[in-house]
PDB file of C-alpha atoms in Angstrom:
ATOM      1  CA  MET A  24     -47.776   6.112  75.371  1.00  0.00           C
ATOM      2  CA  ARG A  25     -44.285   7.389  75.947  1.00  0.00           C
ATOM      3  CA  ALA A  26     -42.848   4.070  74.764  1.00  0.00           C
ATOM      4  CA  LEU A  27     -44.802   4.421  71.518  1.00  0.00           C
ATOM      5  CA  TRP A  28     -43.301   7.848  70.848  1.00  0.00           C
ATOM      6  CA  VAL A  29     -39.847   6.474  71.575  1.00  0.00           C
ATOM      7  CA  ARG A  30     -40.363   3.668  69.094  1.00  0.00           C
ATOM      8  CA  LEU A  31     -41.651   6.096  66.478  1.00  0.00           C
ATOM      9  CA  ALA A  32     -38.677   8.381  67.029  1.00  0.00           C
ATOM     10  CA  ILE A  33     -36.283   5.479  66.643  1.00  0.00           C
ATOM     11  CA  ALA A  34     -38.055   4.305  63.486  1.00  0.00           C
ATOM     12  CA  GLY A  35     -37.976   7.836  62.068  1.00  0.00           C
ATOM     13  CA  GLY A  36     -34.305   8.132  62.886  1.00  0.00           C
ATOM     14  CA  LEU A  37     -33.607   4.843  61.154  1.00  0.00           C
ATOM     15  CA  LEU A  38     -35.534   6.020  58.100  1.00  0.00           C
ATOM     16  CA  VAL A  39     -33.474   9.225  57.985  1.00  0.00           C
ATOM     17  CA  VAL A  40     -30.255   7.243  58.327  1.00  0.00           C
ATOM     18  CA  ALA A  41     -31.393   4.832  55.603  1.00  0.00           C
ATOM     19  CA  PHE A  42     -32.348   7.726  53.345  1.00  0.00           C
ATOM     20  CA  VAL A  43     -29.023   9.525  53.886  1.00  0.00           C
ATOM     21  CA  THR A  44     -27.154   6.271  53.362  1.00  0.00           C
ATOM     22  CA  ALA A  45     -29.064   5.626  50.126  1.00  0.00           C
ATOM     23  CA  VAL A  46     -28.259   9.127  48.892  1.00  0.00           C
ATOM     24  CA  ILE A  47     -24.574   8.639  49.685  1.00  0.00           C
ATOM     25  CA  VAL A  48     -24.479   5.214  48.017  1.00  0.00           C
ATOM     26  CA  LEU A  49     -26.275   6.463  44.920  1.00  0.00           C
ATOM     27  CA  ASN A  50     -23.968   9.469  44.690  1.00  0.00           C
ATOM     28  CA  GLN A  51     -20.949   7.175  44.954  1.00  0.00           C
ATOM     29  CA  THR A  52     -22.130   4.537  42.486  1.00  0.00           C
ATOM     30  CA  VAL A  53     -24.996   5.338  40.117  1.00  0.00           C
ATOM     31  CA  TYR A  54     -24.853   9.128  40.005  1.00  0.00           C
ATOM     32  CA  THR A  55     -21.114   9.319  39.306  1.00  0.00           C
ATOM     33  CA  PRO A  56     -19.046   9.816  36.161  1.00  0.00           C
ATOM     34  CA  ALA A  57     -18.039   6.143  36.338  1.00  0.00           C
ATOM     35  CA  GLY A  58     -21.662   5.088  36.829  1.00  0.00           C
ATOM     36  CA  PHE A  59     -22.733   7.146  33.801  1.00  0.00           C
ATOM     37  CA  VAL A  60     -20.020   5.579  31.607  1.00  0.00           C
ATOM     38  CA  ARG A  61     -20.975   2.117  32.853  1.00  0.00           C
ATOM     39  CA  GLY A  62     -24.580   2.829  31.883  1.00  0.00           C
ATOM     40  CA  TYR A  63     -23.450   3.711  28.346  1.00  0.00           C
ATOM     41  CA  LEU A  64     -21.355   0.545  28.130  1.00  0.00           C
ATOM     42  CA  ASP A  65     -24.228  -1.546  29.477  1.00  0.00           C
ATOM     43  CA  ALA A  66     -26.405  -0.197  26.638  1.00  0.00           C
ATOM     44  CA  LEU A  67     -23.782  -1.297  24.122  1.00  0.00           C
ATOM     45  CA  ALA A  68     -23.445  -4.685  25.823  1.00  0.00           C
ATOM     46  CA  ARG A  69     -27.175  -5.377  25.456  1.00  0.00           C
ATOM     47  CA  HIS A  70     -27.123  -3.946  21.889  1.00  0.00           C
ATOM     48  CA  ASP A  71     -29.530  -1.151  22.785  1.00  0.00           C
ATOM     49  CA  VAL A  72     -28.621   1.361  20.082  1.00  0.00           C
ATOM     50  CA  ALA A  73     -31.348   3.856  21.002  1.00  0.00           C
ATOM     51  CA  ALA A  74     -30.203   4.067  24.635  1.00  0.00           C
ATOM     52  CA  ALA A  75     -26.535   4.344  23.694  1.00  0.00           C
ATOM     53  CA  LEU A  76     -27.267   7.143  21.217  1.00  0.00           C
ATOM     54  CA  ALA A  77     -29.422   9.000  23.753  1.00  0.00           C
ATOM     55  CA  MET A  78     -26.530   8.950  26.226  1.00  0.00           C
ATOM     56  CA  ALA A  79     -23.967   9.836  23.562  1.00  0.00           C
ATOM     57  CA  GLY A  80     -25.753  13.094  22.752  1.00  0.00           C
ATOM     58  CA  PRO A  81     -25.878  14.916  19.415  1.00  0.00           C
ATOM     59  CA  SER A  82     -23.494  14.088  16.570  1.00  0.00           C
ATOM     60  CA  PRO A  83     -20.323  16.188  16.643  1.00  0.00           C
ATOM     61  CA  THR A  84     -20.821  17.443  13.074  1.00  0.00           C
ATOM     62  CA  SER A  85     -23.715  17.375  10.646  1.00  0.00           C
ATOM     63  CA  SER A  86     -21.504  16.168   7.786  1.00  0.00           C
ATOM     64  CA  THR A  87     -20.654  12.822   9.366  1.00  0.00           C
ATOM     65  CA  ARG A  88     -22.686   9.807   8.304  1.00  0.00           C
ATOM     66  CA  THR A  89     -24.493   7.651  10.854  1.00  0.00           C
ATOM     67  CA  ASP A  90     -24.842   4.489   8.753  1.00  0.00           C
ATOM     68  CA  LEU A  91     -22.496   2.506  11.042  1.00  0.00           C
ATOM     69  CA  LEU A  92     -24.490   3.296  14.207  1.00  0.00           C
ATOM     70  CA  THR A  93     -26.553   0.160  13.837  1.00  0.00           C
ATOM     71  CA  VAL A  94     -27.140  -2.905  15.994  1.00  0.00           C
ATOM     72  CA  GLU A  95     -25.758  -5.259  13.326  1.00  0.00           C
ATOM     73  CA  LEU A  96     -22.273  -3.805  13.823  1.00  0.00           C
ATOM     74  CA  LEU A  97     -22.177  -4.164  17.616  1.00  0.00           C
ATOM     75  CA  ARG A  98     -19.961  -6.898  19.042  1.00  0.00           C
ATOM     76  CA  ASP A  99     -20.245  -8.674  22.393  1.00  0.00           C
ATOM     77  CA  LEU A 100     -18.786  -6.535  25.175  1.00  0.00           C
ATOM     78  CA  ASP A 101     -17.431  -8.445  28.179  1.00  0.00           C
ATOM     79  CA  SER A 102     -15.421  -7.891  31.357  1.00  0.00           C
ATOM     80  CA  VAL A 103     -15.947  -4.136  31.733  1.00  0.00           C
ATOM     81  CA  THR A 104     -13.818  -2.714  34.546  1.00  0.00           C
ATOM     82  CA  ILE A 105     -13.547   0.937  35.585  1.00  0.00           C
ATOM     83  CA  ALA A 106      -9.801   1.371  35.841  1.00  0.00           C
ATOM     84  CA  GLU A 107      -9.564   4.946  37.095  1.00  0.00           C
ATOM     85  CA  THR A 108     -11.191   8.362  37.070  1.00  0.00           C
ATOM     86  CA  ASP A 109      -9.128  11.543  36.716  1.00  0.00           C
ATOM     87  CA  VAL A 110     -10.485  15.036  37.304  1.00  0.00           C
ATOM     88  CA  GLU A 111      -9.293  18.196  35.583  1.00  0.00           C
ATOM     89  CA  GLY A 112     -11.502  21.180  36.276  1.00  0.00           C
ATOM     90  CA  ASP A 113     -15.098  20.184  35.584  1.00  0.00           C
ATOM     91  CA  VAL A 114     -14.161  17.290  33.307  1.00  0.00           C
ATOM     92  CA  HIS A 115     -13.830  13.741  34.631  1.00  0.00           C
ATOM     93  CA  THR A 116     -11.866  11.273  32.495  1.00  0.00           C
ATOM     94  CA  VAL A 117     -13.085   7.719  33.068  1.00  0.00           C
ATOM     95  CA  THR A 118     -10.724   4.975  31.876  1.00  0.00           C
ATOM     96  CA  VAL A 119     -12.236   1.565  31.214  1.00  0.00           C
ATOM     97  CA  ASP A 120     -10.693  -1.849  30.582  1.00  0.00           C
ATOM     98  CA  TYR A 121     -12.845  -4.204  28.533  1.00  0.00           C
ATOM     99  CA  ARG A 122     -12.890  -7.267  26.328  1.00  0.00           C
ATOM    100  CA  MET A 123     -14.660  -7.279  22.970  1.00  0.00           C
ATOM    101  CA  ALA A 124     -14.685  -9.854  20.177  1.00  0.00           C
ATOM    102  CA  GLY A 125     -11.822 -11.699  21.848  1.00  0.00           C
ATOM    103  CA  ARG A 126      -9.678  -8.570  22.152  1.00  0.00           C
ATOM    104  CA  ASP A 127      -8.632  -6.769  25.330  1.00  0.00           C
ATOM    105  CA  GLY A 128      -8.774  -2.988  25.135  1.00  0.00           C
ATOM    106  CA  THR A 129      -8.754   0.271  27.057  1.00  0.00           C
ATOM    107  CA  ALA A 130     -10.922   3.321  26.405  1.00  0.00           C
ATOM    108  CA  ALA A 131     -11.088   6.758  28.002  1.00  0.00           C
ATOM    109  CA  PHE A 132     -14.278   8.870  28.144  1.00  0.00           C
ATOM    110  CA  GLN A 133     -14.644  12.514  29.194  1.00  0.00           C
ATOM    111  CA  VAL A 134     -17.686  13.267  31.360  1.00  0.00           C
ATOM    112  CA  GLU A 135     -19.056  16.434  32.979  1.00  0.00           C
ATOM    113  CA  GLN A 136     -21.971  17.277  35.260  1.00  0.00           C
ATOM    114  CA  VAL A 137     -24.967  18.556  33.330  1.00  0.00           C
ATOM    115  CA  GLY A 138     -27.551  18.947  36.130  1.00  0.00           C
ATOM    116  CA  SER A 139     -29.052  17.221  39.139  1.00  0.00           C
ATOM    117  CA  VAL A 140     -32.120  15.312  40.318  1.00  0.00           C
ATOM    118  CA  LEU A 141     -33.954  16.840  43.295  1.00  0.00           C
ATOM    119  CA  GLY A 142     -30.844  18.864  43.995  1.00  0.00           C
ATOM    120  CA  MET A 143     -29.208  15.791  45.519  1.00  0.00           C
ATOM    121  CA  PHE A 144     -28.225  13.494  42.663  1.00  0.00           C
ATOM    122  CA  PRO A 145     -25.868  14.945  40.033  1.00  0.00           C
ATOM    123  CA  THR A 146     -26.560  13.985  36.423  1.00  0.00           C
ATOM    124  CA  TRP A 147     -23.772  13.505  33.938  1.00  0.00           C
ATOM    125  CA  GLY A 148     -23.170  13.727  30.213  1.00  0.00           C
ATOM    126  CA  PHE A 149     -20.282  13.263  27.846  1.00  0.00           C
ATOM    127  CA  ALA A 150     -18.028  16.316  27.638  1.00  0.00           C
ATOM    128  CA  ALA A 151     -16.641  14.863  24.406  1.00  0.00           C
ATOM    129  CA  THR A 152     -18.636  12.500  22.220  1.00  0.00           C
ATOM    130  CA  PRO A 153     -18.071   8.762  22.753  1.00  0.00           C
ATOM    131  CA  LEU A 154     -18.580   8.247  19.033  1.00  0.00           C
ATOM    132  CA  ALA A 155     -15.470   7.682  16.953  1.00  0.00           C
ATOM    133  CA  GLN A 156     -15.009   9.427  13.614  1.00  0.00           C
ATOM    134  CA  ILE A 157     -13.790   7.266  10.742  1.00  0.00           C
ATOM    135  CA  GLU A 158     -12.519   8.626   7.437  1.00  0.00           C
ATOM    136  CA  LEU A 159     -13.463   5.837   5.027  1.00  0.00           C
ATOM    137  CA  THR A 160     -12.360   5.703   1.383  1.00  0.00           C
ATOM    138  CA  VAL A 161     -13.775   3.061  -0.952  1.00  0.00           C
ATOM    139  CA  GLN A 162     -11.579   2.774  -4.036  1.00  0.00           C
ATOM    140  CA  HIS A 163     -12.735   1.348  -7.379  1.00  0.00           C
ATOM    141  CA  ALA A 164     -16.211   0.530  -6.038  1.00  0.00           C
ATOM    142  CA  ARG A 165     -19.168   2.257  -4.389  1.00  0.00           C
ATOM    143  CA  ASP A 166     -20.183  -0.349  -1.823  1.00  0.00           C
ATOM    144  CA  PHE A 167     -18.364  -1.901   1.118  1.00  0.00           C
ATOM    145  CA  THR A 168     -19.070  -4.271   3.986  1.00  0.00           C
ATOM    146  CA  ALA A 169     -18.711  -3.599   7.709  1.00  0.00           C
ATOM    147  CA  ASN A 170     -18.921  -6.704   9.904  1.00  0.00           C
ATOM    148  CA  GLY A 171     -20.565  -8.435   6.967  1.00  0.00           C
ATOM    149  CA  VAL A 172     -23.271  -5.781   6.452  1.00  0.00           C
ATOM    150  CA  ARG A 173     -23.327  -4.067   3.051  1.00  0.00           C
ATOM    151  CA  PHE A 174     -23.292  -0.266   2.810  1.00  0.00           C
ATOM    152  CA  VAL A 175     -23.026   2.140  -0.136  1.00  0.00           C
ATOM    153  CA  ALA A 176     -20.517   4.997   0.060  1.00  0.00           C
ATOM    154  CA  PRO A 177     -21.795   8.423  -1.030  1.00  0.00           C
ATOM    155  CA  VAL A 178     -18.954   8.759  -3.537  1.00  0.00           C
ATOM    156  CA  GLN A 179     -16.222   6.522  -4.914  1.00  0.00           C
ATOM    157  CA  ASP A 180     -12.486   7.151  -4.358  1.00  0.00           C
ATOM    158  CA  VAL A 181     -13.134  10.105  -2.004  1.00  0.00           C
ATOM    159  CA  PRO A 182     -12.990   9.961   1.834  1.00  0.00           C
ATOM    160  CA  SER A 183     -16.310  10.105   3.691  1.00  0.00           C
ATOM    161  CA  SER A 184     -16.737  10.644   7.443  1.00  0.00           C
ATOM    162  CA  TYR A 185     -18.641   8.033   9.449  1.00  0.00           C
ATOM    163  CA  LEU A 186     -19.509   7.779  13.141  1.00  0.00           C
ATOM    164  CA  ALA A 187     -19.151   4.534  15.098  1.00  0.00           C
ATOM    165  CA  PHE A 188     -19.659   3.442  18.676  1.00  0.00           C
ATOM    166  CA  THR A 189     -16.649   3.079  20.951  1.00  0.00           C
ATOM    167  CA  PRO A 190     -15.471   0.684  22.067  1.00  0.00           C
ATOM    168  CA  GLY A 191     -15.925  -1.351  18.929  1.00  0.00           C
ATOM    169  CA  VAL A 192     -14.346  -3.714  16.429  1.00  0.00           C
ATOM    170  CA  ILE A 193     -15.295  -3.312  12.756  1.00  0.00           C
ATOM    171  CA  VAL A 194     -14.014  -5.403   9.864  1.00  0.00           C
ATOM    172  CA  PHE A 195     -14.240  -3.506   6.573  1.00  0.00           C
ATOM    173  CA  GLY A 196     -14.067  -5.140   3.146  1.00  0.00           C
ATOM    174  CA  HIS A 197     -15.694  -5.566  -0.240  1.00  0.00           C
ATOM    175  CA  GLU A 198     -17.121  -8.620  -1.972  1.00  0.00           C
ATOM    176  CA  SER A 199     -19.011  -8.561  -5.257  1.00  0.00           C
ATOM    177  CA  ALA A 200     -19.301 -10.566  -8.453  1.00  0.00           C
ATOM    178  CA  TYR A 201     -16.049  -9.290  -9.979  1.00  0.00           C
ATOM    179  CA  LEU A 202     -14.267  -7.422  -7.170  1.00  0.00           C
ATOM    180  CA  ARG A 203     -12.959  -8.025  -3.680  1.00  0.00           C
ATOM    181  CA  ALA A 204     -10.965  -6.168  -1.042  1.00  0.00           C
ATOM    182  CA  ASP A 205      -8.876  -7.749   1.685  1.00  0.00           C
ATOM    183  CA  PRO A 206     -10.532  -7.363   5.110  1.00  0.00           C
ATOM    184  CA  THR A 207      -9.289  -4.468   7.270  1.00  0.00           C
ATOM    185  CA  THR A 208      -9.950  -4.722  11.001  1.00  0.00           C
ATOM    186  CA  LEU A 209     -10.424  -1.441  12.870  1.00  0.00           C
ATOM    187  CA  VAL A 210     -10.291  -1.524  16.673  1.00  0.00           C
ATOM    188  CA  LEU A 211     -12.073   1.475  18.198  1.00  0.00           C
ATOM    189  CA  GLY A 212     -10.823   2.337  21.674  1.00  0.00           C
ATOM    190  CA  SER A 213     -10.809   5.900  22.923  1.00  0.00           C
ATOM    191  CA  PRO A 214     -13.182   8.012  20.795  1.00  0.00           C
ATOM    192  CA  SER A 215     -10.854  11.021  20.538  1.00  0.00           C
ATOM    193  CA  ILE A 216      -8.504   9.238  18.116  1.00  0.00           C
ATOM    194  CA  GLU A 217      -9.375   9.772  14.436  1.00  0.00           C
ATOM    195  CA  ARG A 218      -9.067   6.758  12.166  1.00  0.00           C
ATOM    196  CA  SER A 219      -8.647   6.337   8.431  1.00  0.00           C
ATOM    197  CA  VAL A 220      -9.660   3.216   6.531  1.00  0.00           C
ATOM    198  CA  LEU A 221      -9.057   2.358   2.885  1.00  0.00           C
ATOM    199  CA  VAL A 222     -11.161  -0.314   1.206  1.00  0.00           C
ATOM    200  CA  GLY A 223      -9.374  -0.941  -2.079  1.00  0.00           C
ATOM    201  CA  ALA A 224     -11.416  -3.161  -4.375  1.00  0.00           C
ATOM    202  CA  GLN A 225      -9.407  -5.214  -6.867  1.00  0.00           C
ATOM    203  CA  ALA A 226     -10.249  -7.689  -9.598  1.00  0.00           C
ATOM    204  CA  ASN A 227     -11.071 -11.129  -8.227  1.00  0.00           C
ATOM    205  CA  ASP A 228     -10.479 -14.514  -9.869  1.00  0.00           C
ATOM    206  CA  VAL A 229     -13.865 -14.469 -11.594  1.00  0.00           C
ATOM    207  CA  PHE A 230     -13.180 -11.085 -13.199  1.00  0.00           C
ATOM    208  CA  THR A 231      -9.731 -12.237 -14.342  1.00  0.00           C
ATOM    209  CA  SER A 232     -11.145 -15.459 -15.771  1.00  0.00           C
ATOM    210  CA  VAL A 233     -13.871 -13.620 -17.726  1.00  0.00           C
ATOM    211  CA  VAL A 234     -11.338 -11.188 -19.209  1.00  0.00           C
ATOM    212  CA  GLU A 235      -8.908 -13.994 -20.081  1.00  0.00           C
ATOM    213  CA  GLU A 236     -11.665 -15.827 -21.957  1.00  0.00           C
ATOM    214  CA  GLN A 237     -12.534 -12.704 -23.937  1.00  0.00           C
ATOM    215  CA  VAL A 238      -8.873 -11.993 -24.743  1.00  0.00           C
ATOM    216  CA  ARG A 239      -8.409 -15.529 -26.048  1.00  0.00           C
ATOM    217  CA  ALA A 240     -11.653 -15.375 -28.047  1.00  0.00           C
ATOM    218  CA  TYR A 241     -10.549 -12.064 -29.606  1.00  0.00           C
ATOM    219  CA  LEU A 242      -7.138 -13.443 -30.633  1.00  0.00           C
ATOM    220  CA  ASP A 243      -8.629 -16.729 -31.858  1.00  0.00           C
ATOM    221  CA  GLU A 244     -10.993 -14.728 -34.069  1.00  0.00           C
ATOM    222  CA  CYS A 245      -8.026 -12.757 -35.423  1.00  0.00           C
ATOM    223  CA  ALA A 246      -6.292 -16.034 -36.240  1.00  0.00           C
ATOM    224  CA  THR A 247      -9.203 -17.105 -38.462  1.00  0.00           C
ATOM    225  CA  GLN A 248      -8.541 -14.259 -40.917  1.00  0.00           C
ATOM    226  CA  GLN A 249      -6.702 -15.596 -43.966  1.00  0.00           C
ATOM    227  CA  ARG A 250      -4.606 -12.534 -44.663  1.00  0.00           C
ATOM    228  CA  LEU A 251      -1.084 -11.421 -43.866  1.00  0.00           C
ATOM    229  CA  PHE A 252      -2.353  -8.489 -41.810  1.00  0.00           C
ATOM    230  CA  PRO A 253      -5.611  -9.437 -40.061  1.00  0.00           C
ATOM    231  CA  ALA A 254      -7.908  -6.424 -39.740  1.00  0.00           C
ATOM    232  CA  GLY A 255      -8.256  -4.908 -36.254  1.00  0.00           C
ATOM    233  CA  CYS A 256      -5.701  -7.292 -34.826  1.00  0.00           C
ATOM    234  CA  PRO A 257      -2.348  -6.799 -33.068  1.00  0.00           C
ATOM    235  CA  PHE A 258      -0.253  -8.982 -35.356  1.00  0.00           C
ATOM    236  CA  GLY A 259       0.667  -9.237 -39.064  1.00  0.00           C
ATOM    237  CA  HIS A 260       3.686 -10.045 -41.224  1.00  0.00           C
ATOM    238  CA  GLY A 261       4.799  -9.389 -44.788  1.00  0.00           C
ATOM    239  CA  VAL A 262       6.698 -11.760 -47.097  1.00  0.00           C
ATOM    240  CA  ALA A 263       9.487 -10.949 -49.570  1.00  0.00           C
ATOM    241  CA  ASP A 264       7.689 -12.570 -52.479  1.00  0.00           C
ATOM    242  CA  PRO A 265       4.274 -11.039 -53.091  1.00  0.00           C
ATOM    243  CA  ARG A 266       2.665 -14.072 -54.772  1.00  0.00           C
ATOM    244  CA  LEU A 267       1.028 -16.574 -52.407  1.00  0.00           C
ATOM    245  CA  ALA A 268       0.304 -20.187 -53.283  1.00  0.00           C
ATOM    246  CA  SER A 269      -2.023 -20.693 -50.313  1.00  0.00           C
ATOM    247  CA  ALA A 270      -4.101 -18.674 -47.926  1.00  0.00           C
ATOM    248  CA  PRO A 271      -2.200 -17.419 -44.870  1.00  0.00           C
ATOM    249  CA  ALA A 272      -2.889 -19.501 -41.769  1.00  0.00           C
ATOM    250  CA  TRP A 273      -2.473 -17.938 -38.322  1.00  0.00           C
ATOM    251  CA  SER A 274      -2.417 -19.618 -34.933  1.00  0.00           C
ATOM    252  CA  ILE A 275      -1.730 -18.330 -31.428  1.00  0.00           C
ATOM    253  CA  VAL A 276       1.394 -19.796 -29.869  1.00  0.00           C
ATOM    254  CA  GLN A 277       1.364 -17.730 -26.676  1.00  0.00           C
ATOM    255  CA  TYR A 278      -1.475 -15.654 -25.293  1.00  0.00           C
ATOM    256  CA  PRO A 279      -0.493 -12.468 -23.444  1.00  0.00           C
ATOM    257  CA  ASP A 280      -0.708 -12.521 -19.657  1.00  0.00           C
ATOM    258  CA  VAL A 281      -3.805 -10.830 -18.254  1.00  0.00           C
ATOM    259  CA  VAL A 282      -3.404  -8.486 -15.299  1.00  0.00           C
ATOM    260  CA  ILE A 283      -6.369  -6.235 -14.460  1.00  0.00           C
ATOM    261  CA  ARG A 284      -5.675  -2.862 -12.902  1.00  0.00           C
ATOM    262  CA  PRO A 285      -7.975   0.023 -11.968  1.00  0.00           C
ATOM    263  CA  THR A 286      -7.813   3.371 -13.711  1.00  0.00           C
ATOM    264  CA  ALA A 287      -8.572   6.880 -12.488  1.00  0.00           C
ATOM    265  CA  THR A 288     -11.973   6.691 -14.201  1.00  0.00           C
ATOM    266  CA  PRO A 289     -14.692   5.100 -12.032  1.00  0.00           C
ATOM    267  CA  GLY A 290     -15.957   1.854 -13.519  1.00  0.00           C
ATOM    268  CA  GLU A 291     -13.022   1.565 -15.939  1.00  0.00           C
ATOM    269  CA  TRP A 292     -10.214  -0.967 -15.704  1.00  0.00           C
ATOM    270  CA  THR A 293      -7.214  -1.740 -17.862  1.00  0.00           C
ATOM    271  CA  VAL A 294      -5.196  -4.726 -18.981  1.00  0.00           C
ATOM    272  CA  PRO A 295      -1.697  -3.281 -19.505  1.00  0.00           C
ATOM    273  CA  GLN A 296       0.201  -4.050 -22.697  1.00  0.00           C
ATOM    274  CA  ALA A 297       1.609  -7.572 -22.642  1.00  0.00           C
ATOM    275  CA  THR A 298       3.454  -9.693 -25.176  1.00  0.00           C
ATOM    276  CA  GLY A 299       1.990 -12.592 -27.111  1.00  0.00           C
ATOM    277  CA  VAL A 300       3.239 -14.762 -29.975  1.00  0.00           C
ATOM    278  CA  ALA A 301       1.408 -15.725 -33.167  1.00  0.00           C
ATOM    279  CA  ARG A 302       2.515 -18.180 -35.883  1.00  0.00           C
ATOM    280  CA  LEU A 303       2.126 -17.540 -39.628  1.00  0.00           C
ATOM    281  CA  GLN A 304       2.191 -20.403 -42.171  1.00  0.00           C
ATOM    282  CA  VAL A 305       1.771 -19.792 -45.903  1.00  0.00           C
ATOM    283  CA  ASP A 306       3.005 -21.188 -49.212  1.00  0.00           C
ATOM    284  CA  VAL A 307       4.812 -18.560 -51.305  1.00  0.00           C
ATOM    285  CA  VAL A 308       5.762 -18.496 -55.017  1.00  0.00           C
ATOM    286  CA  ASP A 309       9.415 -17.646 -55.597  1.00  0.00           C
ATOM    287  CA  THR A 310       9.600 -14.540 -57.805  1.00  0.00           C
ATOM    288  CA  TYR A 311      12.737 -15.718 -59.703  1.00  0.00           C
ATOM    289  CA  ASP A 312      12.083 -19.363 -60.568  1.00  0.00           C
ATOM    290  CA  GLY A 313       8.375 -19.834 -59.807  1.00  0.00           C
ATOM    291  CA  SER A 314       8.951 -22.563 -57.272  1.00  0.00           C
ATOM    292  CA  VAL A 315       6.731 -22.817 -54.242  1.00  0.00           C
ATOM    293  CA  TYR A 316       8.168 -22.855 -50.766  1.00  0.00           C
ATOM    294  CA  ALA A 317       6.660 -22.960 -47.275  1.00  0.00           C
ATOM    295  CA  PHE A 318       6.967 -19.801 -45.218  1.00  0.00           C
ATOM    296  CA  ASP A 319       6.693 -20.420 -41.443  1.00  0.00           C
ATOM    297  CA  THR A 320       7.496 -17.815 -38.810  1.00  0.00           C
ATOM    298  CA  GLN A 321       6.550 -16.664 -35.349  1.00  0.00           C
ATOM    299  CA  VAL A 322       5.488 -13.066 -34.740  1.00  0.00           C
ATOM    300  CA  GLU A 323       5.620 -11.272 -31.393  1.00  0.00           C
ATOM    301  CA  PHE A 324       2.920  -8.727 -30.723  1.00  0.00           C
ATOM    302  CA  SER A 325       1.879  -6.375 -27.916  1.00  0.00           C
ATOM    303  CA  LEU A 326      -1.696  -6.024 -26.756  1.00  0.00           C
ATOM    304  CA  GLY A 327      -3.663  -4.304 -23.967  1.00  0.00           C
ATOM    305  CA  PHE A 328      -7.320  -3.606 -23.250  1.00  0.00           C
ATOM    306  CA  VAL A 329      -9.619  -1.091 -21.656  1.00  0.00           C
ATOM    307  CA  VAL A 330     -12.253  -2.949 -19.632  1.00  0.00           C
ATOM    308  CA  THR A 331     -15.670  -1.469 -18.888  1.00  0.00           C
ATOM    309  CA  PHE A 332     -19.076  -2.731 -17.821  1.00  0.00           C
ATOM    310  CA  VAL A 333     -22.476  -2.584 -19.452  1.00  0.00           C
ATOM    311  CA  GLY A 334     -24.996  -2.809 -16.666  1.00  0.00           C
ATOM    312  CA  ALA A 335     -23.909  -4.681 -13.572  1.00  0.00           C
ATOM    313  CA  SER A 336     -22.451  -7.815 -15.121  1.00  0.00           C
ATOM    314  CA  GLU A 337     -21.535  -7.527 -18.826  1.00  0.00           C
ATOM    315  CA  VAL A 338     -17.788  -7.071 -19.332  1.00  0.00           C
ATOM    316  CA  VAL A 339     -16.692  -5.193 -22.473  1.00  0.00           C
ATOM    317  CA  LEU A 340     -13.097  -5.191 -23.757  1.00  0.00           C
ATOM    318  CA  THR A 341     -11.694  -2.528 -26.078  1.00  0.00           C
ATOM    319  CA  PRO A 342      -8.290  -3.475 -27.572  1.00  0.00           C
ATOM    320  CA  MET A 343      -5.281  -1.174 -27.290  1.00  0.00           C
ATOM    321  CA  LEU A 344      -3.122  -2.406 -30.150  1.00  0.00           C
ATOM    322  CA  GLY A 345       0.655  -2.314 -29.912  1.00  0.00           C
ATOM    323  CA  GLU A 346       3.141  -2.789 -32.705  1.00  0.00           C
ATOM    324  CA  GLY A 347       3.201  -6.211 -34.269  1.00  0.00           C
ATOM    325  CA  GLY A 348       6.423  -8.103 -34.956  1.00  0.00           C
TER     326      GLY A 348
END
């Protein structure tokens, strides 16, 4: 009987030692600032947005947009290593080395104790949000892409604040029927650093081609008018002798170059004044002797346009006439 009690005492002692050891191990690994940060990073690595947001806590401000906090924008997160943990007062700064989307990076997160479990296991939370704040401006368009996903900005040409997970890599751009913006890659490391991104939409080749066709069609139509000063057109020319022996014939020798630039008015673009050359051919009656001679000259003219849209796809050009030669 005594041997049984000895065995029970030994078993109980081993259980106590195992329990104490488990508490110590858990307090040194799972229930630590580094363990909490690793849990957040593990949620990002498995693309668990709900878990990552629950650990991140409430948004820092109500005015920031949460559109970018979506699984489609998360990249693969590899090789996470806790580099160091610094303590200042109640705040622990956990520095992490990682690899994401083929890029090596370092991020620092601030963590503080927020409670405990059973009075033995401390629980942790972010002292400063792990979400980065991005000031995003979309110029000359309302929509933009982030990692290939389309979003609509609340207002054009004005900065808007967005939240994004850190660490992260986001490629911003714009691609539409008539506009494009060069991709801008934003690498999000430590969340405390504010970032600004400009997505500047510009006319693409399709837009330029459509405007060039309309410019040429407009000038070709002007050239069909059999008068010295075609109505509503940028060119015209008088002759010394007022009597004509034939109808004036115009042709376009050189079309003006087309460069499309944005204006300060949303949805409005401009083709700045550029120089073209027209040719006038007409037979003229000499006032003094009544003979007929051929008049042939080239006329320089200046022409620009205001470009607007009707609906989503119809391009409308309004001429800005310069002085004809």
